[in-house]
């Protein structure tokens, strides 16, 4: 089954359409010092808000909200009650605001250089950058947002007042070029180094480290003939790669000074056959507007309706070219043309030169240009003839924008020419809009995910269709590249470090905004254009969380009608709800910290504690921290946790009897009843992830840790006759990890470690030879594979429960058909004849997670109970790579538990005592609870599996009764231990598992 196919590596450069039959791939050459899933430090944010600079600002200006840049200790984004400022110009007003209101924040005013001013019907965005000692400071921006009435309603100060960088470079430009080329895949075709030096601020724990760097662009061609352009910053002292991103160079605007002639004579109207959507729909004859032609060395261009009145008397021969004001088509460096006999009066000229792919590309460039001008009439950055290359033969299944042109490969390898697909053309042109709009407004469109998301927005803002890329497959009309009406991408769970995939988060938020506004695209475009000058994408890769939240704030301010977000906006609910569907909320940067417990004693309240990490102003949008819990196999109870001081929350789940399984998860709810910051991630979903589990009043009876220490459940069966997979059989082995990005454990697909403390083995679905093998090597292919237990006799137990740890993934960023395959766990009490589902989910969790259930909630415990685990790679012919997903699963530490028997020791030792351990497994401590019948001295010792005593303690003169003593287990390494309590003639031992 196909996994990664060279025939379908669609548009993998940064400004490519991306994702078609696959969702894209991580570029191993890229590097960033930024954390894409960064969340604010709630304590430090609170500290900065309480410091004098912000407090004095509030005293002067009233109710304002702020999120600080924690590294420079200045407001990253602040907004609130409008502040009136004076000045002869918008720039003067901004500078007066900075000098008058922000002096406490140590703004380097003398180093601020105006980058640009962008205005719309409501606001002016005034943007400054910083130049220090003659060096431009990267990632520097001070923005002031001013209303037409002269009121400041938002500002952000990502500038630096304590820059310590080398005064000069140790490397020269040629040396920097050599370092920039190292480690880049593909064949290097060109290297361009900027002889200017820049200062690069690198975030370090609550501070910045400043590097003097060279900027180098390295152009390559990979094995599939896909071009890349790596923007690379090289440390001018050490030669280290500070940052590398597969990006583009910006346009140099073309000349558009043609004079259009409209005298009397030969009149021309130009048309041509094109695909107005894609090649599966019939071609139609459409106007070809803005088209160049010549008559007797006289140059003419038709207008937007394809019309030109030449004033030249006929008959004449005209030569028509597939180029004009906004597009120049090339195939093999030649622009299609043809000649046509012209007479006086009207001439209907049907362009028959070239082919329908070339005409379609030309037509769609004009459509998207006119669409863009209709919503941004004053923006002239794309008012030039964009080179449009068609039928490239250096690759296939691709289209891309490289900064100087848009490019479409010829039909081949199962793909059509994407020049015939309208929304692909719109997407690639959208990259040009993004780049040039930012350039014209003093910025740089840097962030890759924002670039892909916004290019998609430009495409579906024309088609008003949630599906992009219909018509790209040469055999299946319904195949597509991306869609926004299902399987929403959500922040931060779906941040994977691949720009096309991550871009679906912000693009999806805009699509759902459109739906929530009553499918009114004009209204949606008004908000988009008003928020666009916020330049949210002027941030390096790895800062998506901040960028997405900044977009939401700018959209709300675009919707606002009184320059004050505190009292809401006319369509705020629709906007907030749409962004919430993608995890972008006014509290989307919230995180909850919680230490889960594995077990608890019976008949005692279960205290759940959590700490909320959420900075002002977003705390004003918090409604409650919620706990969701259920007992055994019941339904979830939703309760608001109690604030116990500061950012701490608590709730006591009512006492539960012996033999109870409690499952739970937590989340933060905003004032619109939207839930975010859910832990475990995805536990609240319709197809939920595993919650936390607590075993109440249970004692461990049997363990199978897969050949490490204990094998108490018999022989496991693999490779059942009913299995139909072609690869990926279950095997007990030392796992060999696989990674989307070599060496990056956060991109693990197959696990690279097992779960048992101090162990080595686990069950996995196949092993590759080495961890450097491609992901998908030896994964589950072509069907399902089963791991099944032997008969487990559960009749000796009162109320048995089963726990196990599992790893399951079906949606790595480079895998086709994500989230389509099932992980299934079932139980049987008749030796495997009939099965009852326990787990049945398509939700991945690429970590070791514990599942727990009571046997009696599913089947009656018998002597022939079996458990089975099934991982599957489903096949749906004709649907998105025929369903060939990347699927990996693993299982470890399957355990049987039963009710704690408080009389168990007395039954064995009538003169002895009761003895049980909680929690078990233990992380940092364990409570030893025992009851002396006659009182006396007690000796406690702990031994490891080899019999070595690792702890020994004596307690003298205890009176009769129940006693609990605490044993710190953080002194022990992970593993299995045996705790023995000796009192007089009585000796009792319990097994303890320590997991840090």
PDB file of C-alpha atoms in Angstrom, residues 13-136:
ATOM      1  CA  UNK A  13       8.210  23.902  -1.328  1.00  0.00           C
ATOM      2  CA  UNK A  14       7.027  26.491   1.179  1.00  0.00           C
ATOM      3  CA  UNK A  15       4.855  28.271  -1.328  1.00  0.00           C
ATOM      4  CA  UNK A  16       3.539  25.146  -3.014  1.00  0.00           C
ATOM      5  CA  UNK A  17      -0.073  24.077  -2.867  1.00  0.00           C
ATOM      6  CA  UNK A  18       0.949  21.051  -0.815  1.00  0.00           C
ATOM      7  CA  UNK A  19      -0.757  18.057   0.536  1.00  0.00           C
ATOM      8  CA  UNK A  20      -2.778  16.618  -2.387  1.00  0.00           C
ATOM      9  CA  UNK A  21      -2.618  12.866  -2.053  1.00  0.00           C
ATOM     10  CA  UNK A  22      -0.432  13.214   0.998  1.00  0.00           C
ATOM     11  CA  UNK A  23      -0.521  15.839   3.714  1.00  0.00           C
ATOM     12  CA  UNK A  24       3.003  17.064   3.096  1.00  0.00           C
ATOM     13  CA  UNK A  25       6.311  16.145   4.678  1.00  0.00           C
ATOM     14  CA  UNK A  26       8.561  17.672   7.260  1.00  0.00           C
ATOM     15  CA  UNK A  27      11.660  19.259   5.752  1.00  0.00           C
ATOM     16  CA  UNK A  28      14.671  17.867   7.622  1.00  0.00           C
ATOM     17  CA  UNK A  29      16.785  20.843   6.601  1.00  0.00           C
ATOM     18  CA  UNK A  30      14.586  23.403   8.333  1.00  0.00           C
ATOM     19  CA  UNK A  31      15.618  24.738  11.709  1.00  0.00           C
ATOM     20  CA  UNK A  32      14.119  27.216  14.126  1.00  0.00           C
ATOM     21  CA  UNK A  33      15.022  28.279  17.675  1.00  0.00           C
ATOM     22  CA  UNK A  34      11.360  29.002  18.411  1.00  0.00           C
ATOM     23  CA  UNK A  35       8.790  26.746  20.074  1.00  0.00           C
ATOM     24  CA  UNK A  36       5.624  26.330  17.976  1.00  0.00           C
ATOM     25  CA  UNK A  37       3.614  25.250  21.004  1.00  0.00           C
ATOM     26  CA  UNK A  38       4.867  28.002  23.296  1.00  0.00           C
ATOM     27  CA  UNK A  39       2.504  28.877  26.103  1.00  0.00           C
ATOM     28  CA  UNK A  40       2.943  31.905  28.401  1.00  0.00           C
ATOM     29  CA  UNK A  41       4.418  31.543  31.870  1.00  0.00           C
ATOM     30  CA  UNK A  42       1.475  32.579  34.028  1.00  0.00           C
ATOM     31  CA  UNK A  43       3.624  33.489  37.013  1.00  0.00           C
ATOM     32  CA  UNK A  44       6.020  35.641  35.038  1.00  0.00           C
ATOM     33  CA  UNK A  45       3.185  37.306  33.117  1.00  0.00           C
ATOM     34  CA  UNK A  46       1.556  38.188  36.453  1.00  0.00           C
ATOM     35  CA  UNK A  47       4.858  39.521  37.750  1.00  0.00           C
ATOM     36  CA  UNK A  48       5.340  41.738  34.686  1.00  0.00           C
ATOM     37  CA  UNK A  49       1.797  43.071  35.005  1.00  0.00           C
ATOM     38  CA  UNK A  50       2.464  44.050  38.600  1.00  0.00           C
ATOM     39  CA  UNK A  51       5.683  45.881  37.828  1.00  0.00           C
ATOM     40  CA  UNK A  52       5.772  49.667  37.780  1.00  0.00           C
ATOM     41  CA  UNK A  53       5.852  50.268  33.986  1.00  0.00           C
ATOM     42  CA  UNK A  54       2.521  48.517  33.347  1.00  0.00           C
ATOM     43  CA  UNK A  55       0.891  49.760  36.531  1.00  0.00           C
ATOM     44  CA  UNK A  56       1.749  53.362  35.668  1.00  0.00           C
ATOM     45  CA  UNK A  57       0.386  52.812  32.166  1.00  0.00           C
ATOM     46  CA  UNK A  58      -2.906  51.574  33.680  1.00  0.00           C
ATOM     47  CA  UNK A  59      -3.079  54.517  36.072  1.00  0.00           C
ATOM     48  CA  UNK A  60      -2.838  56.896  33.133  1.00  0.00           C
ATOM     49  CA  UNK A  61      -5.052  55.052  30.666  1.00  0.00           C
ATOM     50  CA  UNK A  62      -7.594  52.907  32.478  1.00  0.00           C
ATOM     51  CA  UNK A  63      -8.676  49.435  31.428  1.00  0.00           C
ATOM     52  CA  UNK A  64      -6.111  47.758  29.157  1.00  0.00           C
ATOM     53  CA  UNK A  65      -5.105  44.126  28.600  1.00  0.00           C
ATOM     54  CA  UNK A  66      -1.623  42.906  27.851  1.00  0.00           C
ATOM     55  CA  UNK A  67       0.333  39.810  26.884  1.00  0.00           C
ATOM     56  CA  UNK A  68       4.035  40.411  27.481  1.00  0.00           C
ATOM     57  CA  UNK A  69       6.979  39.356  25.416  1.00  0.00           C
ATOM     58  CA  UNK A  70       8.616  37.453  28.256  1.00  0.00           C
ATOM     59  CA  UNK A  71      12.101  37.770  26.803  1.00  0.00           C
ATOM     60  CA  UNK A  72      12.227  41.566  26.340  1.00  0.00           C
ATOM     61  CA  UNK A  73       9.698  42.271  29.160  1.00  0.00           C
ATOM     62  CA  UNK A  74       7.722  44.649  26.974  1.00  0.00           C
ATOM     63  CA  UNK A  75       4.072  44.331  25.833  1.00  0.00           C
ATOM     64  CA  UNK A  76       3.810  41.995  22.841  1.00  0.00           C
ATOM     65  CA  UNK A  77       0.138  42.825  22.313  1.00  0.00           C
ATOM     66  CA  UNK A  78      -1.843  45.309  24.420  1.00  0.00           C
ATOM     67  CA  UNK A  79      -5.276  46.727  23.745  1.00  0.00           C
ATOM     68  CA  UNK A  80      -8.050  48.457  25.642  1.00  0.00           C
ATOM     69  CA  UNK A  81      -9.775  51.796  26.234  1.00  0.00           C
ATOM     70  CA  UNK A  82      -8.911  54.232  23.377  1.00  0.00           C
ATOM     71  CA  UNK A  83      -6.134  56.759  24.091  1.00  0.00           C
ATOM     72  CA  UNK A  84      -6.295  60.080  22.239  1.00  0.00           C
ATOM     73  CA  UNK A  85      -2.970  61.221  20.776  1.00  0.00           C
ATOM     74  CA  UNK A  86      -1.950  64.381  18.937  1.00  0.00           C
ATOM     75  CA  UNK A  87       0.229  64.861  15.891  1.00  0.00           C
ATOM     76  CA  UNK A  88       0.323  66.396  12.436  1.00  0.00           C
ATOM     77  CA  UNK A  89       0.427  62.983  10.753  1.00  0.00           C
ATOM     78  CA  UNK A  90      -0.319  59.401  11.634  1.00  0.00           C
ATOM     79  CA  UNK A  91       3.406  58.737  12.058  1.00  0.00           C
ATOM     80  CA  UNK A  92       3.719  61.756  14.363  1.00  0.00           C
ATOM     81  CA  UNK A  93       0.818  60.469  16.457  1.00  0.00           C
ATOM     82  CA  UNK A  94       2.442  57.059  16.747  1.00  0.00           C
ATOM     83  CA  UNK A  95       5.810  58.515  17.724  1.00  0.00           C
ATOM     84  CA  UNK A  96       4.173  60.854  20.229  1.00  0.00           C
ATOM     85  CA  UNK A  97       2.370  57.881  21.758  1.00  0.00           C
ATOM     86  CA  UNK A  98       5.613  55.928  22.010  1.00  0.00           C
ATOM     87  CA  UNK A  99       7.561  58.761  23.606  1.00  0.00           C
ATOM     88  CA  UNK A 100       4.686  59.901  25.839  1.00  0.00           C
ATOM     89  CA  UNK A 101       3.158  56.615  26.961  1.00  0.00           C
ATOM     90  CA  UNK A 102       5.810  53.928  26.587  1.00  0.00           C
ATOM     91  CA  UNK A 103       8.911  55.562  28.044  1.00  0.00           C
ATOM     92  CA  UNK A 104       8.689  53.330  31.141  1.00  0.00           C
ATOM     93  CA  UNK A 105       9.241  50.295  28.915  1.00  0.00           C
ATOM     94  CA  UNK A 106      12.668  51.516  27.783  1.00  0.00           C
ATOM     95  CA  UNK A 107      11.787  51.698  24.109  1.00  0.00           C
ATOM     96  CA  UNK A 108      14.918  52.386  21.976  1.00  0.00           C
ATOM     97  CA  UNK A 109      13.214  55.355  20.314  1.00  0.00           C
ATOM     98  CA  UNK A 110      16.323  56.563  18.477  1.00  0.00           C
ATOM     99  CA  UNK A 111      16.662  53.173  16.756  1.00  0.00           C
ATOM    100  CA  UNK A 112      13.101  52.989  15.420  1.00  0.00           C
ATOM    101  CA  UNK A 113      12.744  53.234  11.645  1.00  0.00           C
ATOM    102  CA  UNK A 114       9.343  53.615  10.011  1.00  0.00           C
ATOM    103  CA  UNK A 115       8.642  50.411   8.102  1.00  0.00           C
ATOM    104  CA  UNK A 116       5.248  51.387   6.726  1.00  0.00           C
ATOM    105  CA  UNK A 117       1.746  52.657   7.388  1.00  0.00           C
ATOM    106  CA  UNK A 118      -1.301  50.682   6.291  1.00  0.00           C
ATOM    107  CA  UNK A 119      -4.746  52.226   6.479  1.00  0.00           C
ATOM    108  CA  UNK A 120      -8.279  50.975   6.055  1.00  0.00           C
ATOM    109  CA  UNK A 121     -11.676  52.519   6.648  1.00  0.00           C
ATOM    110  CA  UNK A 122     -11.290  52.214  10.445  1.00  0.00           C
ATOM    111  CA  UNK A 123      -7.646  52.010  11.409  1.00  0.00           C
ATOM    112  CA  UNK A 124      -4.066  52.934  10.640  1.00  0.00           C
ATOM    113  CA  UNK A 125      -1.350  50.382  11.375  1.00  0.00           C
ATOM    114  CA  UNK A 126       1.954  52.192  11.967  1.00  0.00           C
ATOM    115  CA  UNK A 127       4.896  49.768  11.938  1.00  0.00           C
ATOM    116  CA  UNK A 128       8.466  50.474  13.007  1.00  0.00           C
ATOM    117  CA  UNK A 129      11.505  48.209  12.910  1.00  0.00           C
ATOM    118  CA  UNK A 130      14.764  48.565  14.812  1.00  0.00           C
ATOM    119  CA  UNK A 131      18.282  49.297  13.568  1.00  0.00           C
ATOM    120  CA  UNK A 132      21.052  48.926  16.150  1.00  0.00           C
ATOM    121  CA  UNK A 133      24.598  50.139  15.445  1.00  0.00           C
ATOM    122  CA  UNK A 134      23.741  50.105  11.755  1.00  0.00           C
ATOM    123  CA  UNK A 135      22.439  46.520  11.794  1.00  0.00           C
ATOM    124  CA  UNK A 136      18.773  45.733  11.129  1.00  0.00           C
TER     125      UNK A 136
END
